[in-house]
Amino acid sequence: MGAARYCALITQNNEGRASARTMDPTVPDSDMVVHFATTPSSRKVSELARDNRVTLYYFDAKLLRYVTLYGRAKIVRDPAQKRRAWKADWNPFYPKKEAGTVVFRVTPERLEIVSPPDNVVGDSVTWAPVTIPLRPRPAPR
């Protein structure tokens, strides 16, 4: 996930169709929690208010491997948590960090992984990837 740096964030739009866009998320923490930032007026905010299920798709083109993270996104409202989650690379895009930015916390539910260089290839017949269920942990208070 770190090698890919960017990921595709996939949500559901108001027609029930998938909406995908490239995001610059934080590196996952030890619980595989990821954060991302956006503007309050973006379609992501309204889509996630309606349905907070997300898919984050990371692809490492150099080594032809990927990770898909399935989870739930929630707005980080606590200013201290928002500051801790903040990524310096976001500064040029969000000059009004406090007022002009929404930060989301993605709590993972499961991962799917395919990494041929690491002999993680999944099922040879169905091509189903290796799946790792993750137990969501409560958000810090």
mmCIF file of N, CA and C in Angstrom:
data_model
loop_
_atom_site.group_PDB
_atom_site.id
_atom_site.type_symbol
_atom_site.label_atom_id
_atom_site.label_comp_id
_atom_site.label_asym_id
_atom_site.label_seq_id
_atom_site.Cartn_x
_atom_site.Cartn_y
_atom_site.Cartn_z
ATOM 1 N N MET A 1 0.834 -1.186 0.000
ATOM 2 C CA MET A 1 0.000 0.000 0.000
ATOM 3 C C MET A 1 0.878 1.248 0.000
ATOM 4 N N GLY A 2 1.975 1.188 0.729
ATOM 5 C CA GLY A 2 2.899 2.314 0.742
ATOM 6 C C GLY A 2 3.611 2.492 -0.579
ATOM 7 N N ALA A 3 3.933 1.388 -1.243
ATOM 8 C CA ALA A 3 4.612 1.475 -2.537
ATOM 9 C C ALA A 3 3.721 2.118 -3.591
ATOM 10 N N ALA A 4 2.424 1.913 -3.502
ATOM 11 C CA ALA A 4 1.491 2.477 -4.480
ATOM 12 C C ALA A 4 1.278 3.967 -4.267
ATOM 13 N N ARG A 5 1.409 4.439 -3.046
ATOM 14 C CA ARG A 5 1.140 5.799 -2.609
ATOM 15 C C ARG A 5 -0.297 6.230 -2.860
ATOM 16 N N TYR A 6 -0.734 6.283 -4.110
ATOM 17 C CA TYR A 6 -2.104 6.694 -4.412
ATOM 18 C C TYR A 6 -3.000 5.470 -4.457
ATOM 19 N N CYS A 7 -4.281 5.708 -4.235
ATOM 20 C CA CYS A 7 -5.246 4.620 -4.345
ATOM 21 C C CYS A 7 -6.490 5.147 -5.046
ATOM 22 N N ALA A 8 -7.330 4.238 -5.462
ATOM 23 C CA ALA A 8 -8.650 4.614 -5.961
ATOM 24 C C ALA A 8 -9.607 4.483 -4.785
ATOM 25 N N LEU A 9 -10.343 5.543 -4.514
ATOM 26 C CA LEU A 9 -11.405 5.515 -3.513
ATOM 27 C C LEU A 9 -12.697 5.273 -4.264
ATOM 28 N N ILE A 10 -13.424 4.239 -3.860
ATOM 29 C CA ILE A 10 -14.665 3.881 -4.537
ATOM 30 C C ILE A 10 -15.805 3.976 -3.538
ATOM 31 N N THR A 11 -16.820 4.760 -3.906
ATOM 32 C CA THR A 11 -18.020 4.958 -3.095
ATOM 33 C C THR A 11 -19.229 4.656 -3.976
ATOM 34 N N GLN A 12 -20.414 4.816 -3.398
ATOM 35 C CA GLN A 12 -21.655 4.629 -4.159
ATOM 36 C C GLN A 12 -22.312 5.989 -4.366
ATOM 37 N N ASN A 13 -22.652 6.310 -5.622
ATOM 38 C CA ASN A 13 -23.318 7.586 -5.862
ATOM 39 C C ASN A 13 -24.821 7.467 -5.587
ATOM 40 N N ASN A 14 -25.561 8.544 -5.814
ATOM 41 C CA ASN A 14 -26.990 8.536 -5.483
ATOM 42 C C ASN A 14 -27.815 7.658 -6.406
ATOM 43 N N GLU A 15 -27.226 7.156 -7.484
ATOM 44 C CA GLU A 15 -27.913 6.214 -8.376
ATOM 45 C C GLU A 15 -27.545 4.768 -8.055
ATOM 46 N N GLY A 16 -26.707 4.582 -7.011
ATOM 47 C CA GLY A 16 -26.270 3.242 -6.640
ATOM 48 C C GLY A 16 -25.119 2.721 -7.482
ATOM 49 N N ARG A 17 -24.527 3.589 -8.282
ATOM 50 C CA ARG A 17 -23.390 3.188 -9.108
ATOM 51 C C ARG A 17 -22.090 3.532 -8.386
ATOM 52 N N ALA A 18 -21.038 2.834 -8.762
ATOM 53 C CA ALA A 18 -19.731 3.092 -8.165
ATOM 54 C C ALA A 18 -19.167 4.414 -8.667
ATOM 55 N N SER A 19 -18.589 5.180 -7.758
ATOM 56 C CA SER A 19 -17.857 6.403 -8.095
ATOM 57 C C SER A 19 -16.414 6.162 -7.669
ATOM 58 N N ALA A 20 -15.489 6.311 -8.596
ATOM 59 C CA ALA A 20 -14.070 6.092 -8.297
ATOM 60 C C ALA A 20 -13.282 7.356 -8.587
ATOM 61 N N ARG A 21 -12.295 7.604 -7.729
ATOM 62 C CA ARG A 21 -11.400 8.726 -7.941
ATOM 63 C C ARG A 21 -10.077 8.415 -7.268
ATOM 64 N N THR A 22 -9.010 9.053 -7.766
ATOM 65 C CA THR A 22 -7.681 8.858 -7.206
ATOM 66 C C THR A 22 -7.541 9.693 -5.943
ATOM 67 N N MET A 23 -6.965 9.082 -4.908
ATOM 68 C CA MET A 23 -6.770 9.761 -3.620
ATOM 69 C C MET A 23 -5.325 9.599 -3.175
ATOM 70 N N ASP A 24 -4.904 10.494 -2.295
ATOM 71 C CA ASP A 24 -3.584 10.437 -1.667
ATOM 72 C C ASP A 24 -3.814 10.187 -0.177
ATOM 73 N N PRO A 25 -3.993 8.922 0.212
ATOM 74 C CA PRO A 25 -4.302 8.629 1.612
ATOM 75 C C PRO A 25 -3.045 8.610 2.478
ATOM 76 N N THR A 26 -3.254 8.536 3.776
ATOM 77 C CA THR A 26 -2.134 8.327 4.688
ATOM 78 C C THR A 26 -1.666 6.876 4.578
ATOM 79 N N VAL A 27 -0.477 6.628 5.028
ATOM 80 C CA VAL A 27 0.007 5.251 5.130
ATOM 81 C C VAL A 27 -0.817 4.580 6.229
ATOM 82 N N PRO A 28 -1.230 3.335 6.037
ATOM 83 C CA PRO A 28 -2.038 2.671 7.072
ATOM 84 C C PRO A 28 -1.286 2.595 8.400
ATOM 85 N N ASP A 29 -2.038 2.733 9.502
ATOM 86 C CA ASP A 29 -1.419 2.565 10.810
ATOM 87 C C ASP A 29 -1.366 1.075 11.153
ATOM 88 N N SER A 30 -1.006 0.741 12.367
ATOM 89 C CA SER A 30 -0.842 -0.667 12.751
ATOM 90 C C SER A 30 -2.154 -1.449 12.708
ATOM 91 N N ASP A 31 -3.278 -0.754 12.731
ATOM 92 C CA ASP A 31 -4.594 -1.401 12.630
ATOM 93 C C ASP A 31 -5.146 -1.333 11.202
ATOM 94 N N MET A 32 -4.316 -0.883 10.267
ATOM 95 C CA MET A 32 -4.682 -0.729 8.860
ATOM 96 C C MET A 32 -5.695 0.396 8.637
ATOM 97 N N VAL A 33 -5.804 1.309 9.581
ATOM 98 C CA VAL A 33 -6.673 2.481 9.437
ATOM 99 C C VAL A 33 -5.984 3.482 8.516
ATOM 100 N N VAL A 34 -6.758 4.057 7.608
ATOM 101 C CA VAL A 34 -6.258 5.005 6.616
ATOM 102 C C VAL A 34 -7.089 6.279 6.725
ATOM 103 N N HIS A 35 -6.453 7.414 6.468
ATOM 104 C CA HIS A 35 -7.159 8.700 6.431
ATOM 105 C C HIS A 35 -6.994 9.324 5.056
ATOM 106 N N PHE A 36 -7.981 10.134 4.672
ATOM 107 C CA PHE A 36 -7.856 10.942 3.465
ATOM 108 C C PHE A 36 -8.598 12.246 3.686
ATOM 109 N N ALA A 37 -8.227 13.243 2.896
ATOM 110 C CA ALA A 37 -8.820 14.576 3.024
ATOM 111 C C ALA A 37 -9.542 14.947 1.735
ATOM 112 N N THR A 38 -10.520 15.833 1.882
ATOM 113 C CA THR A 38 -11.253 16.346 0.730
ATOM 114 C C THR A 38 -11.872 17.686 1.093
ATOM 115 N N THR A 39 -12.454 18.353 0.122
ATOM 116 C CA THR A 39 -13.147 19.604 0.385
ATOM 117 C C THR A 39 -14.579 19.287 0.828
ATOM 118 N N PRO A 40 -15.165 20.135 1.660
ATOM 119 C CA PRO A 40 -16.522 19.881 2.150
ATOM 120 C C PRO A 40 -17.571 19.778 1.046
ATOM 121 N N SER A 41 -17.331 20.413 -0.107
ATOM 122 C CA SER A 41 -18.321 20.402 -1.183
ATOM 123 C C SER A 41 -18.149 19.244 -2.173
ATOM 124 N N SER A 42 -17.186 18.363 -1.935
ATOM 125 C CA SER A 42 -16.959 17.278 -2.885
ATOM 126 C C SER A 42 -18.080 16.248 -2.824
ATOM 127 N N ARG A 43 -18.255 15.531 -3.901
ATOM 128 C CA ARG A 43 -19.304 14.505 -3.946
ATOM 129 C C ARG A 43 -19.029 13.380 -2.952
ATOM 130 N N LYS A 44 -17.757 13.190 -2.594
ATOM 131 C CA LYS A 44 -17.427 12.148 -1.614
ATOM 132 C C LYS A 44 -18.168 12.370 -0.300
ATOM 133 N N VAL A 45 -18.224 13.611 0.120
ATOM 134 C CA VAL A 45 -18.845 13.922 1.415
ATOM 135 C C VAL A 45 -20.315 13.531 1.412
ATOM 136 N N SER A 46 -21.043 13.900 0.367
ATOM 137 C CA SER A 46 -22.470 13.551 0.326
ATOM 138 C C SER A 46 -22.674 12.051 0.108
ATOM 139 N N GLU A 47 -21.817 11.429 -0.703
ATOM 140 C CA GLU A 47 -21.950 9.989 -0.918
ATOM 141 C C GLU A 47 -21.689 9.210 0.368
ATOM 142 N N LEU A 48 -20.668 9.628 1.129
ATOM 143 C CA LEU A 48 -20.345 8.920 2.367
ATOM 144 C C LEU A 48 -21.333 9.217 3.485
ATOM 145 N N ALA A 49 -22.017 10.344 3.421
ATOM 146 C CA ALA A 49 -23.075 10.620 4.396
ATOM 147 C C ALA A 49 -24.246 9.663 4.176
ATOM 148 N N ARG A 50 -24.467 9.301 2.939
ATOM 149 C CA ARG A 50 -25.562 8.396 2.589
ATOM 150 C C ARG A 50 -25.188 6.925 2.813
ATOM 151 N N ASP A 51 -23.947 6.559 2.489
ATOM 152 C CA ASP A 51 -23.489 5.166 2.599
ATOM 153 C C ASP A 51 -21.992 5.211 2.862
ATOM 154 N N ASN A 52 -21.579 4.859 4.074
ATOM 155 C CA ASN A 52 -20.171 5.038 4.447
ATOM 156 C C ASN A 52 -19.266 3.863 4.068
ATOM 157 N N ARG A 53 -19.782 2.905 3.311
ATOM 158 C CA ARG A 53 -18.939 1.799 2.859
ATOM 159 C C ARG A 53 -18.015 2.283 1.744
ATOM 160 N N VAL A 54 -16.735 1.937 1.867
ATOM 161 C CA VAL A 54 -15.755 2.340 0.863
ATOM 162 C C VAL A 54 -14.892 1.156 0.457
ATOM 163 N N THR A 55 -14.304 1.308 -0.714
ATOM 164 C CA THR A 55 -13.277 0.403 -1.200
ATOM 165 C C THR A 55 -12.090 1.266 -1.572
ATOM 166 N N LEU A 56 -10.914 0.894 -1.074
ATOM 167 C CA LEU A 56 -9.672 1.553 -1.457
ATOM 168 C C LEU A 56 -8.848 0.531 -2.223
ATOM 169 N N TYR A 57 -8.477 0.870 -3.440
ATOM 170 C CA TYR A 57 -7.738 -0.042 -4.303
ATOM 171 C C TYR A 57 -6.348 0.524 -4.571
ATOM 172 N N TYR A 58 -5.323 -0.199 -4.122
ATOM 173 C CA TYR A 58 -3.924 0.191 -4.288
ATOM 174 C C TYR A 58 -3.282 -0.752 -5.301
ATOM 175 N N PHE A 59 -2.593 -0.200 -6.308
ATOM 176 C CA PHE A 59 -1.935 -1.023 -7.312
ATOM 177 C C PHE A 59 -0.480 -0.604 -7.430
ATOM 178 N N ASP A 60 0.408 -1.547 -7.273
ATOM 179 C CA ASP A 60 1.842 -1.321 -7.442
ATOM 180 C C ASP A 60 2.202 -1.818 -8.834
ATOM 181 N N ALA A 61 2.272 -0.887 -9.790
ATOM 182 C CA ALA A 61 2.510 -1.247 -11.193
ATOM 183 C C ALA A 61 3.891 -1.851 -11.401
ATOM 184 N N LYS A 62 4.857 -1.443 -10.616
ATOM 185 C CA LYS A 62 6.221 -1.940 -10.785
ATOM 186 C C LYS A 62 6.302 -3.446 -10.522
ATOM 187 N N LEU A 63 5.649 -3.910 -9.467
ATOM 188 C CA LEU A 63 5.718 -5.330 -9.094
ATOM 189 C C LEU A 63 4.423 -6.094 -9.395
ATOM 190 N N LEU A 64 3.479 -5.431 -10.067
ATOM 191 C CA LEU A 64 2.206 -6.062 -10.463
ATOM 192 C C LEU A 64 1.510 -6.748 -9.288
ATOM 193 N N ARG A 65 1.291 -5.981 -8.237
ATOM 194 C CA ARG A 65 0.593 -6.497 -7.063
ATOM 195 C C ARG A 65 -0.425 -5.455 -6.610
ATOM 196 N N TYR A 66 -1.424 -5.922 -5.862
ATOM 197 C CA TYR A 66 -2.438 -4.981 -5.389
ATOM 198 C C TYR A 66 -3.001 -5.391 -4.033
ATOM 199 N N VAL A 67 -3.592 -4.400 -3.384
ATOM 200 C CA VAL A 67 -4.337 -4.595 -2.146
ATOM 201 C C VAL A 67 -5.653 -3.855 -2.309
ATOM 202 N N THR A 68 -6.743 -4.517 -1.942
ATOM 203 C CA THR A 68 -8.047 -3.870 -1.894
ATOM 204 C C THR A 68 -8.484 -3.863 -0.442
ATOM 205 N N LEU A 69 -8.754 -2.681 0.080
ATOM 206 C CA LEU A 69 -9.203 -2.530 1.463
ATOM 207 C C LEU A 69 -10.689 -2.183 1.426
ATOM 208 N N TYR A 70 -11.493 -2.971 2.118
ATOM 209 C CA TYR A 70 -12.931 -2.704 2.261
ATOM 210 C C TYR A 70 -13.155 -2.217 3.680
ATOM 211 N N GLY A 71 -13.889 -1.128 3.827
ATOM 212 C CA GLY A 71 -14.109 -0.603 5.163
ATOM 213 C C GLY A 71 -15.218 0.422 5.193
ATOM 214 N N ARG A 72 -15.219 1.175 6.286
ATOM 215 C CA ARG A 72 -16.222 2.219 6.505
ATOM 216 C C ARG A 72 -15.518 3.527 6.813
ATOM 217 N N ALA A 73 -16.007 4.584 6.201
ATOM 218 C CA ALA A 73 -15.406 5.910 6.371
ATOM 219 C C ALA A 73 -16.259 6.752 7.307
ATOM 220 N N LYS A 74 -15.583 7.501 8.150
ATOM 221 C CA LYS A 74 -16.270 8.382 9.091
ATOM 222 C C LYS A 74 -15.493 9.692 9.165
ATOM 223 N N ILE A 75 -16.219 10.805 9.218
ATOM 224 C CA ILE A 75 -15.578 12.116 9.323
ATOM 225 C C ILE A 75 -14.882 12.227 10.674
ATOM 226 N N VAL A 76 -13.654 12.751 10.634
ATOM 227 C CA VAL A 76 -12.908 13.046 11.863
ATOM 228 C C VAL A 76 -13.324 14.443 12.302
ATOM 229 N N ARG A 77 -14.038 14.525 13.398
ATOM 230 C CA ARG A 77 -14.548 15.829 13.862
ATOM 231 C C ARG A 77 -13.652 16.467 14.926
ATOM 232 N N ASP A 78 -12.946 15.664 15.678
ATOM 233 C CA ASP A 78 -12.085 16.175 16.744
ATOM 234 C C ASP A 78 -10.859 16.861 16.130
ATOM 235 N N PRO A 79 -10.646 18.151 16.423
ATOM 236 C CA PRO A 79 -9.519 18.882 15.818
ATOM 237 C C PRO A 79 -8.156 18.245 16.112
ATOM 238 N N ALA A 80 -7.959 17.718 17.305
ATOM 239 C CA ALA A 80 -6.670 17.091 17.641
ATOM 240 C C ALA A 80 -6.449 15.833 16.804
ATOM 241 N N GLN A 81 -7.478 15.035 16.625
ATOM 242 C CA GLN A 81 -7.353 13.832 15.791
ATOM 243 C C GLN A 81 -7.115 14.211 14.331
ATOM 244 N N LYS A 82 -7.772 15.267 13.895
ATOM 245 C CA LYS A 82 -7.602 15.739 12.511
ATOM 246 C C LYS A 82 -6.150 16.171 12.292
ATOM 247 N N ARG A 83 -5.581 16.889 13.264
ATOM 248 C CA ARG A 83 -4.177 17.314 13.152
ATOM 249 C C ARG A 83 -3.237 16.113 13.138
ATOM 250 N N ARG A 84 -3.507 15.104 13.976
ATOM 251 C CA ARG A 84 -2.656 13.903 14.013
ATOM 252 C C ARG A 84 -2.717 13.137 12.691
ATOM 253 N N ALA A 85 -3.876 13.133 12.059
ATOM 254 C CA ALA A 85 -4.047 12.392 10.808
ATOM 255 C C ALA A 85 -3.513 13.160 9.604
ATOM 256 N N TRP A 86 -3.288 14.470 9.760
ATOM 257 C CA TRP A 86 -2.935 15.322 8.637
ATOM 258 C C TRP A 86 -1.626 14.897 7.989
ATOM 259 N N LYS A 87 -1.609 14.922 6.675
ATOM 260 C CA LYS A 87 -0.440 14.569 5.873
ATOM 261 C C LYS A 87 0.103 15.848 5.254
ATOM 262 N N ALA A 88 1.370 16.148 5.456
ATOM 263 C CA ALA A 88 1.964 17.393 4.956
ATOM 264 C C ALA A 88 1.797 17.550 3.446
ATOM 265 N N ASP A 89 1.767 16.441 2.713
ATOM 266 C CA ASP A 89 1.586 16.500 1.260
ATOM 267 C C ASP A 89 0.248 17.127 0.867
ATOM 268 N N TRP A 90 -0.701 17.190 1.795
ATOM 269 C CA TRP A 90 -2.015 17.760 1.489
ATOM 270 C C TRP A 90 -2.010 19.294 1.559
ATOM 271 N N ASN A 91 -1.028 19.898 2.222
ATOM 272 C CA ASN A 91 -1.022 21.347 2.454
ATOM 273 C C ASN A 91 -1.251 22.191 1.205
ATOM 274 N N PRO A 92 -0.604 21.927 0.067
ATOM 275 C CA PRO A 92 -0.837 22.779 -1.117
ATOM 276 C C PRO A 92 -2.281 22.745 -1.628
ATOM 277 N N PHE A 93 -2.977 21.655 -1.375
ATOM 278 C CA PHE A 93 -4.337 21.501 -1.877
ATOM 279 C C PHE A 93 -5.389 22.076 -0.924
ATOM 280 N N TYR A 94 -5.020 22.211 0.338
ATOM 281 C CA TYR A 94 -5.970 22.650 1.366
ATOM 282 C C TYR A 94 -5.340 23.751 2.213
ATOM 283 N N PRO A 95 -5.225 24.971 1.679
ATOM 284 C CA PRO A 95 -4.603 26.050 2.443
ATOM 285 C C PRO A 95 -5.395 26.433 3.689
ATOM 286 N N LYS A 96 -6.710 26.196 3.672
ATOM 287 C CA LYS A 96 -7.536 26.465 4.852
ATOM 288 C C LYS A 96 -7.791 25.134 5.555
ATOM 289 N N LYS A 97 -6.716 24.573 6.076
ATOM 290 C CA LYS A 97 -6.727 23.239 6.648
ATOM 291 C C LYS A 97 -7.888 23.018 7.622
ATOM 292 N N GLU A 98 -8.085 23.907 8.560
ATOM 293 C CA GLU A 98 -9.112 23.697 9.598
ATOM 294 C C GLU A 98 -10.529 23.845 9.049
ATOM 295 N N ALA A 99 -10.793 24.945 8.348
ATOM 296 C CA ALA A 99 -12.168 25.231 7.924
ATOM 297 C C ALA A 99 -12.507 24.653 6.557
ATOM 298 N N GLY A 100 -11.513 24.511 5.703
ATOM 299 C CA GLY A 100 -11.796 24.138 4.329
ATOM 300 C C GLY A 100 -11.512 22.695 3.975
ATOM 301 N N THR A 101 -11.434 21.840 4.976
ATOM 302 C CA THR A 101 -11.083 20.452 4.710
ATOM 303 C C THR A 101 -11.882 19.504 5.588
ATOM 304 N N VAL A 102 -12.272 18.397 4.993
ATOM 305 C CA VAL A 102 -12.892 17.298 5.739
ATOM 306 C C VAL A 102 -11.904 16.137 5.693
ATOM 307 N N VAL A 103 -11.608 15.571 6.850
ATOM 308 C CA VAL A 103 -10.741 14.397 6.929
ATOM 309 C C VAL A 103 -11.608 13.203 7.290
ATOM 310 N N PHE A 104 -11.425 12.124 6.560
ATOM 311 C CA PHE A 104 -12.144 10.880 6.824
ATOM 312 C C PHE A 104 -11.185 9.837 7.379
ATOM 313 N N ARG A 105 -11.701 9.036 8.281
ATOM 314 C CA ARG A 105 -10.984 7.889 8.848
ATOM 315 C C ARG A 105 -11.637 6.643 8.264
ATOM 316 N N VAL A 106 -10.862 5.780 7.621
ATOM 317 C CA VAL A 106 -11.384 4.542 7.066
ATOM 318 C C VAL A 106 -10.978 3.394 7.983
ATOM 319 N N THR A 107 -11.967 2.767 8.578
ATOM 320 C CA THR A 107 -11.741 1.602 9.428
ATOM 321 C C THR A 107 -11.935 0.364 8.568
ATOM 322 N N PRO A 108 -10.885 -0.453 8.443
ATOM 323 C CA PRO A 108 -10.964 -1.599 7.537
ATOM 324 C C PRO A 108 -11.797 -2.739 8.107
ATOM 325 N N GLU A 109 -12.444 -3.468 7.203
ATOM 326 C CA GLU A 109 -13.184 -4.673 7.569
ATOM 327 C C GLU A 109 -12.514 -5.919 6.990
ATOM 328 N N ARG A 110 -11.926 -5.769 5.801
ATOM 329 C CA ARG A 110 -11.170 -6.887 5.221
ATOM 330 C C ARG A 110 -10.238 -6.368 4.137
ATOM 331 N N LEU A 111 -9.227 -7.176 3.856
ATOM 332 C CA LEU A 111 -8.266 -6.883 2.798
ATOM 333 C C LEU A 111 -8.267 -8.030 1.804
ATOM 334 N N GLU A 112 -8.036 -7.691 0.552
ATOM 335 C CA GLU A 112 -7.764 -8.690 -0.477
ATOM 336 C C GLU A 112 -6.388 -8.359 -1.035
ATOM 337 N N ILE A 113 -5.576 -9.395 -1.202
ATOM 338 C CA ILE A 113 -4.185 -9.173 -1.606
ATOM 339 C C ILE A 113 -3.799 -10.139 -2.713
ATOM 340 N N VAL A 114 -3.110 -9.595 -3.718
ATOM 341 C CA VAL A 114 -2.459 -10.403 -4.742
ATOM 342 C C VAL A 114 -1.055 -9.825 -4.903
ATOM 343 N N SER A 115 -0.057 -10.664 -4.681
ATOM 344 C CA SER A 115 1.333 -10.232 -4.807
ATOM 345 C C SER A 115 2.185 -11.396 -5.295
ATOM 346 N N PRO A 116 2.218 -11.619 -6.618
ATOM 347 C CA PRO A 116 3.010 -12.726 -7.153
ATOM 348 C C PRO A 116 4.474 -12.736 -6.698
ATOM 349 N N PRO A 117 5.152 -11.571 -6.570
ATOM 350 C CA PRO A 117 6.547 -11.620 -6.110
ATOM 351 C C PRO A 117 6.687 -12.235 -4.710
ATOM 352 N N ASP A 118 5.615 -12.175 -3.917
ATOM 353 C CA ASP A 118 5.632 -12.734 -2.564
ATOM 354 C C ASP A 118 4.903 -14.073 -2.490
ATOM 355 N N ASN A 119 4.592 -14.646 -3.639
ATOM 356 C CA ASN A 119 3.836 -15.908 -3.720
ATOM 357 C C ASN A 119 2.468 -15.819 -3.049
ATOM 358 N N VAL A 120 1.859 -14.656 -3.088
ATOM 359 C CA VAL A 120 0.490 -14.462 -2.603
ATOM 360 C C VAL A 120 -0.356 -14.277 -3.853
ATOM 361 N N VAL A 121 -0.947 -15.380 -4.326
ATOM 362 C CA VAL A 121 -1.635 -15.330 -5.613
ATOM 363 C C VAL A 121 -3.098 -15.747 -5.546
ATOM 364 N N GLY A 122 -3.570 -16.246 -4.446
ATOM 365 C CA GLY A 122 -4.973 -16.630 -4.350
ATOM 366 C C GLY A 122 -5.252 -17.960 -5.008
ATOM 367 N N ASP A 123 -6.505 -18.178 -5.330
ATOM 368 C CA ASP A 123 -6.962 -19.450 -5.886
ATOM 369 C C ASP A 123 -6.584 -19.556 -7.366
ATOM 370 N N SER A 124 -5.951 -20.664 -7.752
ATOM 371 C CA SER A 124 -5.484 -20.809 -9.132
ATOM 372 C C SER A 124 -6.612 -21.093 -10.117
ATOM 373 N N VAL A 125 -7.777 -21.547 -9.626
ATOM 374 C CA VAL A 125 -8.905 -21.850 -10.511
ATOM 375 C C VAL A 125 -9.824 -20.645 -10.665
ATOM 376 N N THR A 126 -10.242 -20.065 -9.535
ATOM 377 C CA THR A 126 -11.203 -18.954 -9.583
ATOM 378 C C THR A 126 -10.533 -17.584 -9.620
ATOM 379 N N TRP A 127 -9.254 -17.525 -9.355
ATOM 380 C CA TRP A 127 -8.488 -16.306 -9.250
ATOM 381 C C TRP A 127 -8.931 -15.434 -8.078
ATOM 382 N N ALA A 128 -9.680 -15.992 -7.146
ATOM 383 C CA ALA A 128 -10.081 -15.243 -5.955
ATOM 384 C C ALA A 128 -8.822 -14.882 -5.170
ATOM 385 N N PRO A 129 -8.697 -13.629 -4.769
ATOM 386 C CA PRO A 129 -7.490 -13.213 -4.056
ATOM 387 C C PRO A 129 -7.477 -13.743 -2.620
ATOM 388 N N VAL A 130 -6.318 -13.676 -2.017
ATOM 389 C CA VAL A 130 -6.202 -13.982 -0.594
ATOM 390 C C VAL A 130 -6.990 -12.914 0.155
ATOM 391 N N THR A 131 -7.866 -13.336 1.046
ATOM 392 C CA THR A 131 -8.708 -12.400 1.805
ATOM 393 C C THR A 131 -8.378 -12.495 3.282
ATOM 394 N N ILE A 132 -8.196 -11.344 3.906
ATOM 395 C CA ILE A 132 -7.890 -11.276 5.332
ATOM 396 C C ILE A 132 -8.993 -10.477 6.007
ATOM 397 N N PRO A 133 -9.840 -11.152 6.812
ATOM 398 C CA PRO A 133 -10.855 -10.391 7.546
ATOM 399 C C PRO A 133 -10.199 -9.620 8.687
ATOM 400 N N LEU A 134 -10.651 -8.415 8.898
ATOM 401 C CA LEU A 134 -10.127 -7.573 9.979
ATOM 402 C C LEU A 134 -11.279 -7.181 10.886
ATOM 403 N N ARG A 135 -11.040 -7.241 12.151
ATOM 404 C CA ARG A 135 -12.061 -6.832 13.099
ATOM 405 C C ARG A 135 -11.937 -5.322 13.319
ATOM 406 N N PRO A 136 -12.984 -4.568 12.998
ATOM 407 C CA PRO A 136 -12.898 -3.112 13.220
ATOM 408 C C PRO A 136 -12.677 -2.803 14.687
ATOM 409 N N ARG A 137 -11.824 -1.843 14.935
ATOM 410 C CA ARG A 137 -11.567 -1.392 16.297
ATOM 411 C C ARG A 137 -12.225 -0.035 16.485
ATOM 412 N N PRO A 138 -12.652 0.262 17.694
ATOM 413 C CA PRO A 138 -13.309 1.556 17.898
ATOM 414 C C PRO A 138 -12.366 2.719 17.633
ATOM 415 N N ALA A 139 -12.940 3.802 17.141
ATOM 416 C CA ALA A 139 -12.159 5.017 16.874
ATOM 417 C C ALA A 139 -11.696 5.599 18.198
ATOM 418 N N PRO A 140 -10.498 6.232 18.216
ATOM 419 C CA PRO A 140 -10.026 6.865 19.452
ATOM 420 C C PRO A 140 -10.935 8.012 19.841
ATOM 421 N N ARG A 141 -11.058 8.228 21.116
ATOM 422 C CA ARG A 141 -11.923 9.319 21.617
ATOM 423 C C ARG A 141 -11.138 10.575 21.843
#
